[in-house]
């Protein structure tokens, strides 16, 4: 039996406007969510929210992570400092599918200044529905870790 899906969600002030809508989107599908902040649109430092999301995924407290910021580059860079994390930046559904299929991404990073809320939901849905292909990609994924 598969464990129920769960997500840790976090982001900086740029991602704040999308965060609650995306949490509601996940919860409407029966997915439990750990909200790692931020809790307002006041300016904050994205690593303060990316690290808790990455920690929750890395420790197995949640199945996946979702990070939101303006370009999504900062949160992706931060999350990928964690050994057990494969954070993928997606700006459309095709890329969201590929980060799961080919990279076995366990954290989805969305650039909220460059995509609509509807596109963000579509990317998240594709991320949820797309399995890792394994096969030739497994060997590549195995080479990602530095240790």
mmCIF file of N, CA and C in Angstrom:
data_model
loop_
_atom_site.group_PDB
_atom_site.id
_atom_site.type_symbol
_atom_site.label_atom_id
_atom_site.label_comp_id
_atom_site.label_asym_id
_atom_site.label_seq_id
_atom_site.Cartn_x
_atom_site.Cartn_y
_atom_site.Cartn_z
ATOM 1 N N UNK A 1 0.842 -1.179 0.000
ATOM 2 C CA UNK A 1 0.000 0.000 0.000
ATOM 3 C C UNK A 1 0.887 1.242 0.000
ATOM 4 N N UNK A 2 0.577 2.209 -0.854
ATOM 5 C CA UNK A 2 1.340 3.446 -0.916
ATOM 6 C C UNK A 2 0.926 4.386 0.195
ATOM 7 N N UNK A 3 1.931 5.081 0.759
ATOM 8 C CA UNK A 3 1.635 6.086 1.774
ATOM 9 C C UNK A 3 0.937 7.265 1.112
ATOM 10 N N UNK A 4 0.080 7.971 1.844
ATOM 11 C CA UNK A 4 -0.568 9.157 1.263
ATOM 12 C C UNK A 4 0.468 10.217 0.927
ATOM 13 N N UNK A 5 0.214 10.952 -0.133
ATOM 14 C CA UNK A 5 1.130 12.005 -0.542
ATOM 15 C C UNK A 5 1.084 13.171 0.432
ATOM 16 N N UNK A 6 2.238 13.793 0.593
ATOM 17 C CA UNK A 6 2.331 14.981 1.424
ATOM 18 C C UNK A 6 3.368 15.914 0.815
ATOM 19 N N UNK A 7 3.213 17.192 1.076
ATOM 20 C CA UNK A 7 4.102 18.224 0.534
ATOM 21 C C UNK A 7 4.514 19.183 1.637
ATOM 22 N N UNK A 8 5.754 19.634 1.562
ATOM 23 C CA UNK A 8 6.183 20.819 2.291
ATOM 24 C C UNK A 8 6.188 21.943 1.267
ATOM 25 N N UNK A 9 5.622 23.078 1.629
ATOM 26 C CA UNK A 9 5.498 24.203 0.712
ATOM 27 C C UNK A 9 6.114 25.433 1.357
ATOM 28 N N UNK A 10 6.905 26.162 0.577
ATOM 29 C CA UNK A 10 7.489 27.387 1.092
ATOM 30 C C UNK A 10 7.909 28.302 -0.023
ATOM 31 N N UNK A 11 8.182 29.528 0.348
ATOM 32 C CA UNK A 11 8.648 30.485 -0.634
ATOM 33 C C UNK A 11 8.882 31.836 -0.005
ATOM 34 N N UNK A 12 9.427 32.718 -0.793
ATOM 35 C CA UNK A 12 9.691 34.069 -0.318
ATOM 36 C C UNK A 12 8.487 34.973 -0.578
ATOM 37 N N UNK A 13 8.681 36.263 -0.383
ATOM 38 C CA UNK A 13 7.602 37.244 -0.546
ATOM 39 C C UNK A 13 7.022 37.245 -1.962
ATOM 40 N N UNK A 14 7.834 37.001 -2.973
ATOM 41 C CA UNK A 14 7.326 36.959 -4.350
ATOM 42 C C UNK A 14 6.355 35.796 -4.540
ATOM 43 N N UNK A 15 6.577 34.701 -3.840
ATOM 44 C CA UNK A 15 5.722 33.531 -3.964
ATOM 45 C C UNK A 15 4.503 33.537 -3.064
ATOM 46 N N UNK A 16 4.432 34.510 -2.174
ATOM 47 C CA UNK A 16 3.364 34.517 -1.175
ATOM 48 C C UNK A 16 1.964 34.525 -1.795
ATOM 49 N N UNK A 17 1.754 35.313 -2.837
ATOM 50 C CA UNK A 17 0.414 35.409 -3.421
ATOM 51 C C UNK A 17 -0.080 34.078 -3.996
ATOM 52 N N UNK A 18 0.824 33.225 -4.442
ATOM 53 C CA UNK A 18 0.421 31.932 -5.012
ATOM 54 C C UNK A 18 0.341 30.834 -3.946
ATOM 55 N N UNK A 19 1.069 30.998 -2.855
ATOM 56 C CA UNK A 19 1.256 29.898 -1.907
ATOM 57 C C UNK A 19 -0.060 29.343 -1.363
ATOM 58 N N UNK A 20 -0.925 30.183 -0.841
ATOM 59 C CA UNK A 20 -2.161 29.674 -0.245
ATOM 60 C C UNK A 20 -3.064 29.008 -1.275
ATOM 61 N N UNK A 21 -3.095 29.559 -2.496
ATOM 62 C CA UNK A 21 -3.902 28.931 -3.553
ATOM 63 C C UNK A 21 -3.360 27.553 -3.913
ATOM 64 N N UNK A 22 -2.046 27.412 -3.966
ATOM 65 C CA UNK A 22 -1.454 26.118 -4.319
ATOM 66 C C UNK A 22 -1.588 25.120 -3.169
ATOM 67 N N UNK A 23 -1.527 25.609 -1.938
ATOM 68 C CA UNK A 23 -1.789 24.723 -0.797
ATOM 69 C C UNK A 23 -3.226 24.216 -0.861
ATOM 70 N N UNK A 24 -4.175 25.102 -1.119
ATOM 71 C CA UNK A 24 -5.578 24.696 -1.240
ATOM 72 C C UNK A 24 -5.764 23.711 -2.394
ATOM 73 N N UNK A 25 -5.053 23.925 -3.498
ATOM 74 C CA UNK A 25 -5.100 23.031 -4.651
ATOM 75 C C UNK A 25 -4.654 21.621 -4.255
ATOM 76 N N UNK A 26 -3.569 21.525 -3.483
ATOM 77 C CA UNK A 26 -3.077 20.224 -3.025
ATOM 78 C C UNK A 26 -4.050 19.583 -2.035
ATOM 79 N N UNK A 27 -4.500 20.366 -1.065
ATOM 80 C CA UNK A 27 -5.401 19.829 -0.042
ATOM 81 C C UNK A 27 -6.723 19.364 -0.634
ATOM 82 N N UNK A 28 -7.193 20.012 -1.694
ATOM 83 C CA UNK A 28 -8.432 19.598 -2.352
ATOM 84 C C UNK A 28 -8.303 18.213 -2.972
ATOM 85 N N UNK A 29 -7.056 17.782 -3.193
ATOM 86 C CA UNK A 29 -6.796 16.447 -3.734
ATOM 87 C C UNK A 29 -6.460 15.439 -2.635
ATOM 88 N N UNK A 30 -6.657 15.837 -1.382
ATOM 89 C CA UNK A 30 -6.403 14.945 -0.267
ATOM 90 C C UNK A 30 -4.944 14.846 0.128
ATOM 91 N N UNK A 31 -4.127 15.779 -0.324
ATOM 92 C CA UNK A 31 -2.695 15.776 -0.038
ATOM 93 C C UNK A 31 -2.449 16.650 1.187
ATOM 94 N N UNK A 32 -1.765 16.095 2.185
ATOM 95 C CA UNK A 32 -1.468 16.893 3.374
ATOM 96 C C UNK A 32 -0.303 17.834 3.082
ATOM 97 N N UNK A 33 -0.328 18.994 3.713
ATOM 98 C CA UNK A 33 0.645 20.040 3.434
ATOM 99 C C UNK A 33 1.245 20.563 4.722
ATOM 100 N N UNK A 34 2.557 20.690 4.722
ATOM 101 C CA UNK A 34 3.298 21.373 5.777
ATOM 102 C C UNK A 34 3.672 22.745 5.224
ATOM 103 N N UNK A 35 3.134 23.793 5.802
ATOM 104 C CA UNK A 35 3.388 25.160 5.344
ATOM 105 C C UNK A 35 4.642 25.689 6.037
ATOM 106 N N UNK A 36 5.695 25.893 5.263
ATOM 107 C CA UNK A 36 6.973 26.359 5.798
ATOM 108 C C UNK A 36 7.168 27.862 5.628
ATOM 109 N N UNK A 37 6.111 28.586 5.276
ATOM 110 C CA UNK A 37 6.201 30.047 5.165
ATOM 111 C C UNK A 37 6.634 30.495 3.790
ATOM 112 N N UNK A 38 6.752 31.720 3.625
ATOM 113 C CA UNK A 38 6.515 32.882 4.439
ATOM 114 C C UNK A 38 5.023 33.091 4.620
ATOM 115 N N UNK A 39 4.689 33.921 5.593
ATOM 116 C CA UNK A 39 3.299 34.097 5.948
ATOM 117 C C UNK A 39 2.780 35.498 5.654
ATOM 118 N N UNK A 40 3.539 36.260 4.870
ATOM 119 C CA UNK A 40 3.109 37.590 4.436
ATOM 120 C C UNK A 40 3.896 37.970 3.187
ATOM 121 N N UNK A 41 3.530 39.089 2.591
ATOM 122 C CA UNK A 41 4.228 39.580 1.401
ATOM 123 C C UNK A 41 5.396 40.501 1.749
ATOM 124 N N UNK A 42 5.733 40.589 3.032
ATOM 125 C CA UNK A 42 6.887 41.398 3.443
ATOM 126 C C UNK A 42 8.172 40.753 2.941
ATOM 127 N N UNK A 43 9.133 41.570 2.559
ATOM 128 C CA UNK A 43 10.401 41.085 2.018
ATOM 129 C C UNK A 43 11.116 40.166 3.014
ATOM 130 N N UNK A 44 11.540 39.011 2.505
ATOM 131 C CA UNK A 44 12.258 38.014 3.311
ATOM 132 C C UNK A 44 13.380 37.411 2.477
ATOM 133 N N UNK A 45 14.211 36.598 3.117
ATOM 134 C CA UNK A 45 15.310 35.911 2.445
ATOM 135 C C UNK A 45 14.874 34.490 2.088
ATOM 136 N N UNK A 46 14.895 34.154 0.788
ATOM 137 C CA UNK A 46 14.375 32.861 0.332
ATOM 138 C C UNK A 46 15.038 31.642 0.971
ATOM 139 N N UNK A 47 16.352 31.667 1.338
ATOM 140 C CA UNK A 47 16.907 30.461 1.966
ATOM 141 C C UNK A 47 16.232 30.093 3.285
ATOM 142 N N UNK A 48 15.679 31.100 3.978
ATOM 143 C CA UNK A 48 15.014 30.828 5.253
ATOM 144 C C UNK A 48 13.780 29.958 5.088
ATOM 145 N N UNK A 49 13.288 29.834 3.876
ATOM 146 C CA UNK A 49 12.093 29.033 3.608
ATOM 147 C C UNK A 49 12.407 27.822 2.737
ATOM 148 N N UNK A 50 13.436 27.926 1.916
ATOM 149 C CA UNK A 50 13.838 26.792 1.076
ATOM 150 C C UNK A 50 14.475 25.684 1.913
ATOM 151 N N UNK A 51 15.296 26.048 2.896
ATOM 152 C CA UNK A 51 15.934 25.023 3.726
ATOM 153 C C UNK A 51 14.924 24.175 4.504
ATOM 154 N N UNK A 52 13.919 24.764 5.167
ATOM 155 C CA UNK A 52 12.946 23.911 5.860
ATOM 156 C C UNK A 52 12.173 22.966 4.933
ATOM 157 N N UNK A 53 11.852 23.416 3.738
ATOM 158 C CA UNK A 53 11.178 22.537 2.777
ATOM 159 C C UNK A 53 12.107 21.389 2.401
ATOM 160 N N UNK A 54 13.341 21.705 2.047
ATOM 161 C CA UNK A 54 14.306 20.670 1.673
ATOM 162 C C UNK A 54 14.561 19.708 2.828
ATOM 163 N N UNK A 55 14.679 20.227 4.050
ATOM 164 C CA UNK A 55 14.882 19.370 5.225
ATOM 165 C C UNK A 55 13.728 18.383 5.387
ATOM 166 N N UNK A 56 12.498 18.865 5.237
ATOM 167 C CA UNK A 56 11.327 18.001 5.420
ATOM 168 C C UNK A 56 11.312 16.870 4.395
ATOM 169 N N UNK A 57 11.674 17.178 3.150
ATOM 170 C CA UNK A 57 11.727 16.140 2.112
ATOM 171 C C UNK A 57 12.885 15.189 2.386
ATOM 172 N N UNK A 58 14.040 15.746 2.681
ATOM 173 C CA UNK A 58 15.241 14.937 2.904
ATOM 174 C C UNK A 58 15.072 13.970 4.084
ATOM 175 N N UNK A 59 14.392 14.415 5.124
ATOM 176 C CA UNK A 59 14.179 13.577 6.315
ATOM 177 C C UNK A 59 13.014 12.609 6.165
ATOM 178 N N UNK A 60 12.292 12.690 5.038
ATOM 179 C CA UNK A 60 11.165 11.794 4.814
ATOM 180 C C UNK A 60 9.902 12.194 5.569
ATOM 181 N N UNK A 61 9.870 13.431 6.077
ATOM 182 C CA UNK A 61 8.666 13.903 6.771
ATOM 183 C C UNK A 61 7.515 14.134 5.798
ATOM 184 N N UNK A 62 7.851 14.418 4.534
ATOM 185 C CA UNK A 62 6.877 14.631 3.465
ATOM 186 C C UNK A 62 7.372 13.925 2.206
ATOM 187 N N UNK A 63 6.455 13.707 1.272
ATOM 188 C CA UNK A 63 6.808 13.037 0.017
ATOM 189 C C UNK A 63 7.580 13.951 -0.926
ATOM 190 N N UNK A 64 7.117 15.210 -1.044
ATOM 191 C CA UNK A 64 7.667 16.157 -2.010
ATOM 192 C C UNK A 64 7.696 17.556 -1.422
ATOM 193 N N UNK A 65 8.396 18.439 -2.128
ATOM 194 C CA UNK A 65 8.419 19.838 -1.763
ATOM 195 C C UNK A 65 7.985 20.711 -2.926
ATOM 196 N N UNK A 66 7.467 21.880 -2.587
ATOM 197 C CA UNK A 66 7.104 22.901 -3.557
ATOM 198 C C UNK A 66 7.691 24.209 -3.066
ATOM 199 N N UNK A 67 8.503 24.846 -3.924
ATOM 200 C CA UNK A 67 9.124 26.120 -3.585
ATOM 201 C C UNK A 67 8.718 27.177 -4.597
ATOM 202 N N UNK A 68 8.437 28.366 -4.093
ATOM 203 C CA UNK A 68 7.942 29.463 -4.916
ATOM 204 C C UNK A 68 8.799 30.703 -4.678
ATOM 205 N N UNK A 69 9.272 31.302 -5.747
ATOM 206 C CA UNK A 69 9.903 32.617 -5.649
ATOM 207 C C UNK A 69 9.843 33.266 -7.022
ATOM 208 N N UNK A 70 10.350 34.478 -7.122
ATOM 209 C CA UNK A 70 10.226 35.236 -8.361
ATOM 210 C C UNK A 70 10.723 34.485 -9.578
ATOM 211 N N UNK A 71 11.985 34.087 -9.573
ATOM 212 C CA UNK A 71 12.556 33.358 -10.710
ATOM 213 C C UNK A 71 12.657 31.864 -10.439
ATOM 214 N N UNK A 72 12.541 31.458 -9.198
ATOM 215 C CA UNK A 72 12.699 30.088 -8.701
ATOM 216 C C UNK A 72 14.141 29.624 -8.711
ATOM 217 N N UNK A 73 15.055 30.428 -9.198
ATOM 218 C CA UNK A 73 16.457 30.033 -9.203
ATOM 219 C C UNK A 73 17.043 29.994 -7.800
ATOM 220 N N UNK A 74 16.777 31.002 -6.995
ATOM 221 C CA UNK A 74 17.339 31.042 -5.648
ATOM 222 C C UNK A 74 16.896 29.872 -4.791
ATOM 223 N N UNK A 75 15.594 29.566 -4.826
ATOM 224 C CA UNK A 75 15.105 28.450 -4.016
ATOM 225 C C UNK A 75 15.628 27.116 -4.545
ATOM 226 N N UNK A 76 15.762 26.992 -5.862
ATOM 227 C CA UNK A 76 16.294 25.749 -6.436
ATOM 228 C C UNK A 76 17.754 25.551 -6.041
ATOM 229 N N UNK A 77 18.539 26.610 -6.146
ATOM 230 C CA UNK A 77 19.952 26.524 -5.759
ATOM 231 C C UNK A 77 20.068 26.133 -4.286
ATOM 232 N N UNK A 78 19.280 26.786 -3.445
ATOM 233 C CA UNK A 78 19.323 26.515 -2.006
ATOM 234 C C UNK A 78 18.918 25.073 -1.706
ATOM 235 N N UNK A 79 17.796 24.643 -2.243
ATOM 236 C CA UNK A 79 17.317 23.284 -1.972
ATOM 237 C C UNK A 79 18.310 22.236 -2.457
ATOM 238 N N UNK A 80 18.936 22.481 -3.596
ATOM 239 C CA UNK A 80 19.862 21.497 -4.154
ATOM 240 C C UNK A 80 21.176 21.397 -3.396
ATOM 241 N N UNK A 81 21.388 22.217 -2.390
ATOM 242 C CA UNK A 81 22.552 22.065 -1.500
ATOM 243 C C UNK A 81 22.373 20.862 -0.587
ATOM 244 N N UNK A 82 21.143 20.399 -0.423
ATOM 245 C CA UNK A 82 20.857 19.245 0.426
ATOM 246 C C UNK A 82 21.099 17.969 -0.376
ATOM 247 N N UNK A 83 21.815 17.031 0.206
ATOM 248 C CA UNK A 83 22.210 15.813 -0.508
ATOM 249 C C UNK A 83 21.039 15.003 -1.045
ATOM 250 N N UNK A 84 19.956 14.933 -0.319
ATOM 251 C CA UNK A 84 18.844 14.097 -0.755
ATOM 252 C C UNK A 84 17.831 14.800 -1.636
ATOM 253 N N UNK A 85 18.172 15.990 -2.081
ATOM 254 C CA UNK A 85 17.193 16.785 -2.833
ATOM 255 C C UNK A 85 17.573 16.871 -4.302
ATOM 256 N N UNK A 86 16.548 16.741 -5.135
ATOM 257 C CA UNK A 86 16.663 16.990 -6.573
ATOM 258 C C UNK A 86 15.554 17.989 -6.908
ATOM 259 N N UNK A 87 15.902 19.270 -6.791
ATOM 260 C CA UNK A 87 14.933 20.342 -7.033
ATOM 261 C C UNK A 87 14.984 20.737 -8.494
ATOM 262 N N UNK A 88 13.817 20.746 -9.128
ATOM 263 C CA UNK A 88 13.715 21.098 -10.540
ATOM 264 C C UNK A 88 12.860 22.329 -10.741
ATOM 265 N N UNK A 89 13.366 23.249 -11.538
ATOM 266 C CA UNK A 89 12.665 24.483 -11.869
ATOM 267 C C UNK A 89 11.817 24.231 -13.115
ATOM 268 N N UNK A 90 10.539 24.565 -13.036
ATOM 269 C CA UNK A 90 9.644 24.361 -14.181
ATOM 270 C C UNK A 90 8.834 25.623 -14.448
ATOM 271 N N UNK A 91 8.738 25.971 -15.719
ATOM 272 C CA UNK A 91 7.971 27.152 -16.130
ATOM 273 C C UNK A 91 6.842 26.785 -17.079
ATOM 274 N N UNK A 92 6.706 25.496 -17.374
ATOM 275 C CA UNK A 92 5.561 25.010 -18.140
ATOM 276 C C UNK A 92 5.382 23.525 -17.830
ATOM 277 N N UNK A 93 4.300 22.956 -18.326
ATOM 278 C CA UNK A 93 3.988 21.573 -17.978
ATOM 279 C C UNK A 93 4.967 20.570 -18.578
ATOM 280 N N UNK A 94 5.505 20.889 -19.739
ATOM 281 C CA UNK A 94 6.466 19.968 -20.351
ATOM 282 C C UNK A 94 7.716 19.828 -19.483
ATOM 283 N N UNK A 95 8.192 20.943 -18.964
ATOM 284 C CA UNK A 95 9.372 20.894 -18.099
ATOM 285 C C UNK A 95 9.026 20.231 -16.772
ATOM 286 N N UNK A 96 7.836 20.503 -16.240
ATOM 287 C CA UNK A 96 7.411 19.856 -14.995
ATOM 288 C C UNK A 96 7.388 18.337 -15.148
ATOM 289 N N UNK A 97 6.943 17.854 -16.297
ATOM 290 C CA UNK A 97 6.947 16.406 -16.550
ATOM 291 C C UNK A 97 8.371 15.878 -16.638
ATOM 292 N N UNK A 98 9.232 16.584 -17.330
ATOM 293 C CA UNK A 98 10.610 16.107 -17.512
ATOM 294 C C UNK A 98 11.414 16.074 -16.222
ATOM 295 N N UNK A 99 11.196 17.036 -15.316
ATOM 296 C CA UNK A 99 11.965 16.989 -14.071
ATOM 297 C C UNK A 99 11.590 15.767 -13.243
ATOM 298 N N UNK A 100 10.367 15.276 -13.392
ATOM 299 C CA UNK A 100 9.987 14.023 -12.722
ATOM 300 C C UNK A 100 10.470 12.825 -13.523
ATOM 301 N N UNK A 101 10.157 12.784 -14.831
ATOM 302 C CA UNK A 101 10.493 11.621 -15.658
ATOM 303 C C UNK A 101 11.985 11.342 -15.710
ATOM 304 N N UNK A 102 12.781 12.354 -15.941
ATOM 305 C CA UNK A 102 14.204 12.155 -16.204
ATOM 306 C C UNK A 102 15.093 12.408 -15.003
ATOM 307 N N UNK A 103 14.665 13.276 -14.078
ATOM 308 C CA UNK A 103 15.534 13.669 -12.964
ATOM 309 C C UNK A 103 15.043 13.185 -11.607
ATOM 310 N N UNK A 104 13.895 12.552 -11.557
ATOM 311 C CA UNK A 104 13.300 12.088 -10.304
ATOM 312 C C UNK A 104 13.258 13.217 -9.277
ATOM 313 N N UNK A 105 12.886 14.419 -9.735
ATOM 314 C CA UNK A 105 12.825 15.575 -8.841
ATOM 315 C C UNK A 105 11.864 15.300 -7.694
ATOM 316 N N UNK A 106 12.288 15.707 -6.502
ATOM 317 C CA UNK A 106 11.418 15.576 -5.343
ATOM 318 C C UNK A 106 11.004 16.944 -4.789
ATOM 319 N N UNK A 107 11.477 18.004 -5.427
ATOM 320 C CA UNK A 107 11.053 19.365 -5.103
ATOM 321 C C UNK A 107 10.788 20.093 -6.417
ATOM 322 N N UNK A 108 9.611 20.682 -6.531
ATOM 323 C CA UNK A 108 9.248 21.473 -7.699
ATOM 324 C C UNK A 108 9.408 22.951 -7.349
ATOM 325 N N UNK A 109 10.136 23.685 -8.181
ATOM 326 C CA UNK A 109 10.366 25.113 -7.978
ATOM 327 C C UNK A 109 9.678 25.880 -9.103
ATOM 328 N N UNK A 110 8.810 26.818 -8.715
ATOM 329 C CA UNK A 110 8.013 27.562 -9.698
ATOM 330 C C UNK A 110 8.362 29.051 -9.668
ATOM 331 N N UNK A 111 8.610 29.642 -10.850
ATOM 332 C CA UNK A 111 8.969 31.060 -10.965
ATOM 333 C C UNK A 111 7.727 31.938 -11.104
ATOM 334 N N UNK A 112 7.181 32.373 -9.978
ATOM 335 C CA UNK A 112 5.867 33.003 -9.983
ATOM 336 C C UNK A 112 5.803 34.340 -10.715
ATOM 337 N N UNK A 113 6.915 34.983 -10.936
ATOM 338 C CA UNK A 113 6.894 36.235 -11.699
ATOM 339 C C UNK A 113 6.817 35.990 -13.203
ATOM 340 N N UNK A 114 6.892 34.733 -13.609
ATOM 341 C CA UNK A 114 6.937 34.407 -15.035
ATOM 342 C C UNK A 114 5.849 33.448 -15.489
ATOM 343 N N UNK A 115 5.023 32.976 -14.547
ATOM 344 C CA UNK A 115 3.922 32.089 -14.910
ATOM 345 C C UNK A 115 2.656 32.525 -14.176
ATOM 346 N N UNK A 116 1.527 32.251 -14.776
ATOM 347 C CA UNK A 116 0.248 32.556 -14.136
ATOM 348 C C UNK A 116 -0.040 31.529 -13.044
ATOM 349 N N UNK A 117 -0.989 31.854 -12.193
ATOM 350 C CA UNK A 117 -1.412 30.904 -11.166
ATOM 351 C C UNK A 117 -1.967 29.645 -11.816
ATOM 352 N N UNK A 118 -2.704 29.780 -12.900
ATOM 353 C CA UNK A 118 -3.246 28.599 -13.591
ATOM 354 C C UNK A 118 -2.127 27.724 -14.148
ATOM 355 N N UNK A 119 -1.089 28.342 -14.700
ATOM 356 C CA UNK A 119 0.062 27.558 -15.197
ATOM 357 C C UNK A 119 0.779 26.895 -14.027
ATOM 358 N N UNK A 120 0.889 27.581 -12.892
ATOM 359 C CA UNK A 120 1.512 26.986 -11.707
ATOM 360 C C UNK A 120 0.732 25.750 -11.254
ATOM 361 N N UNK A 121 -0.590 25.847 -11.242
ATOM 362 C CA UNK A 121 -1.424 24.693 -10.877
ATOM 363 C C UNK A 121 -1.233 23.553 -11.875
ATOM 364 N N UNK A 122 -1.177 23.892 -13.154
ATOM 365 C CA UNK A 122 -0.989 22.863 -14.183
ATOM 366 C C UNK A 122 0.364 22.175 -14.014
ATOM 367 N N UNK A 123 1.398 22.945 -13.751
ATOM 368 C CA UNK A 123 2.731 22.363 -13.520
ATOM 369 C C UNK A 123 2.713 21.440 -12.305
ATOM 370 N N UNK A 124 2.074 21.893 -11.240
ATOM 371 C CA UNK A 124 1.996 21.085 -10.026
ATOM 372 C C UNK A 124 1.214 19.798 -10.281
ATOM 373 N N UNK A 125 0.130 19.875 -11.036
ATOM 374 C CA UNK A 125 -0.653 18.675 -11.349
ATOM 375 C C UNK A 125 0.168 17.677 -12.168
ATOM 376 N N UNK A 126 0.877 18.176 -13.154
ATOM 377 C CA UNK A 126 1.727 17.293 -13.972
ATOM 378 C C UNK A 126 2.824 16.668 -13.116
ATOM 379 N N UNK A 127 3.429 17.460 -12.242
ATOM 380 C CA UNK A 127 4.457 16.945 -11.330
ATOM 381 C C UNK A 127 3.891 15.807 -10.488
ATOM 382 N N UNK A 128 2.667 15.975 -9.991
ATOM 383 C CA UNK A 128 2.014 14.952 -9.179
ATOM 384 C C UNK A 128 1.744 13.667 -9.960
ATOM 385 N N UNK A 129 1.353 13.809 -11.206
ATOM 386 C CA UNK A 129 0.912 12.666 -12.008
ATOM 387 C C UNK A 129 2.036 11.936 -12.732
ATOM 388 N N UNK A 130 3.210 12.525 -12.793
ATOM 389 C CA UNK A 130 4.278 11.977 -13.626
ATOM 390 C C UNK A 130 5.243 11.134 -12.798
ATOM 391 N N UNK A 131 5.394 9.875 -13.148
ATOM 392 C CA UNK A 131 6.360 9.034 -12.428
ATOM 393 C C UNK A 131 7.769 9.175 -13.007
ATOM 394 N N UNK A 132 8.741 8.817 -12.213
ATOM 395 C CA UNK A 132 10.120 8.720 -12.679
ATOM 396 C C UNK A 132 10.218 7.522 -13.614
ATOM 397 N N UNK A 133 10.846 7.711 -14.769
ATOM 398 C CA UNK A 133 10.951 6.639 -15.763
ATOM 399 C C UNK A 133 11.976 5.584 -15.390
ATOM 400 N N UNK A 134 12.978 5.951 -14.605
ATOM 401 C CA UNK A 134 14.027 4.985 -14.295
ATOM 402 C C UNK A 134 14.827 4.659 -15.545
ATOM 403 N N UNK A 135 15.150 3.383 -15.744
ATOM 404 C CA UNK A 135 15.897 2.970 -16.932
ATOM 405 C C UNK A 135 17.201 3.725 -17.080
ATOM 406 N N UNK A 136 17.437 4.246 -18.270
ATOM 407 C CA UNK A 136 18.691 4.953 -18.537
ATOM 408 C C UNK A 136 18.873 6.180 -17.655
ATOM 409 N N UNK A 137 17.760 6.733 -17.156
ATOM 410 C CA UNK A 137 17.835 7.916 -16.302
ATOM 411 C C UNK A 137 18.303 7.586 -14.884
ATOM 412 N N UNK A 138 18.078 6.351 -14.425
ATOM 413 C CA UNK A 138 18.460 5.973 -13.075
ATOM 414 C C UNK A 138 19.960 6.119 -12.847
ATOM 415 N N UNK A 139 20.757 5.667 -13.787
ATOM 416 C CA UNK A 139 22.202 5.785 -13.655
ATOM 417 C C UNK A 139 22.649 7.237 -13.562
ATOM 418 N N UNK A 140 22.005 8.100 -14.304
ATOM 419 C CA UNK A 140 22.334 9.521 -14.268
ATOM 420 C C UNK A 140 21.956 10.131 -12.922
ATOM 421 N N UNK A 141 20.771 9.793 -12.437
ATOM 422 C CA UNK A 141 20.328 10.302 -11.157
ATOM 423 C C UNK A 141 21.257 9.812 -10.048
ATOM 424 N N UNK A 142 21.734 8.585 -10.166
ATOM 425 C CA UNK A 142 22.651 8.049 -9.164
ATOM 426 C C UNK A 142 23.968 8.829 -9.112
ATOM 427 N N UNK A 143 24.329 9.509 -10.171
ATOM 428 C CA UNK A 143 25.575 10.272 -10.212
ATOM 429 C C UNK A 143 25.430 11.701 -9.694
ATOM 430 N N UNK A 144 24.240 12.115 -9.323
ATOM 431 C CA UNK A 144 24.029 13.506 -8.888
ATOM 432 C C UNK A 144 24.710 13.802 -7.562
ATOM 433 N N UNK A 145 24.603 12.936 -6.597
ATOM 434 C CA UNK A 145 25.138 13.199 -5.263
ATOM 435 C C UNK A 145 26.659 13.340 -5.283
ATOM 436 N N UNK A 146 27.163 14.277 -4.483
ATOM 437 C CA UNK A 146 28.612 14.501 -4.384
ATOM 438 C C UNK A 146 29.286 13.509 -3.442
ATOM 439 N N UNK A 147 28.517 12.941 -2.542
ATOM 440 C CA UNK A 147 29.098 12.079 -1.500
ATOM 441 C C UNK A 147 28.875 10.619 -1.783
#
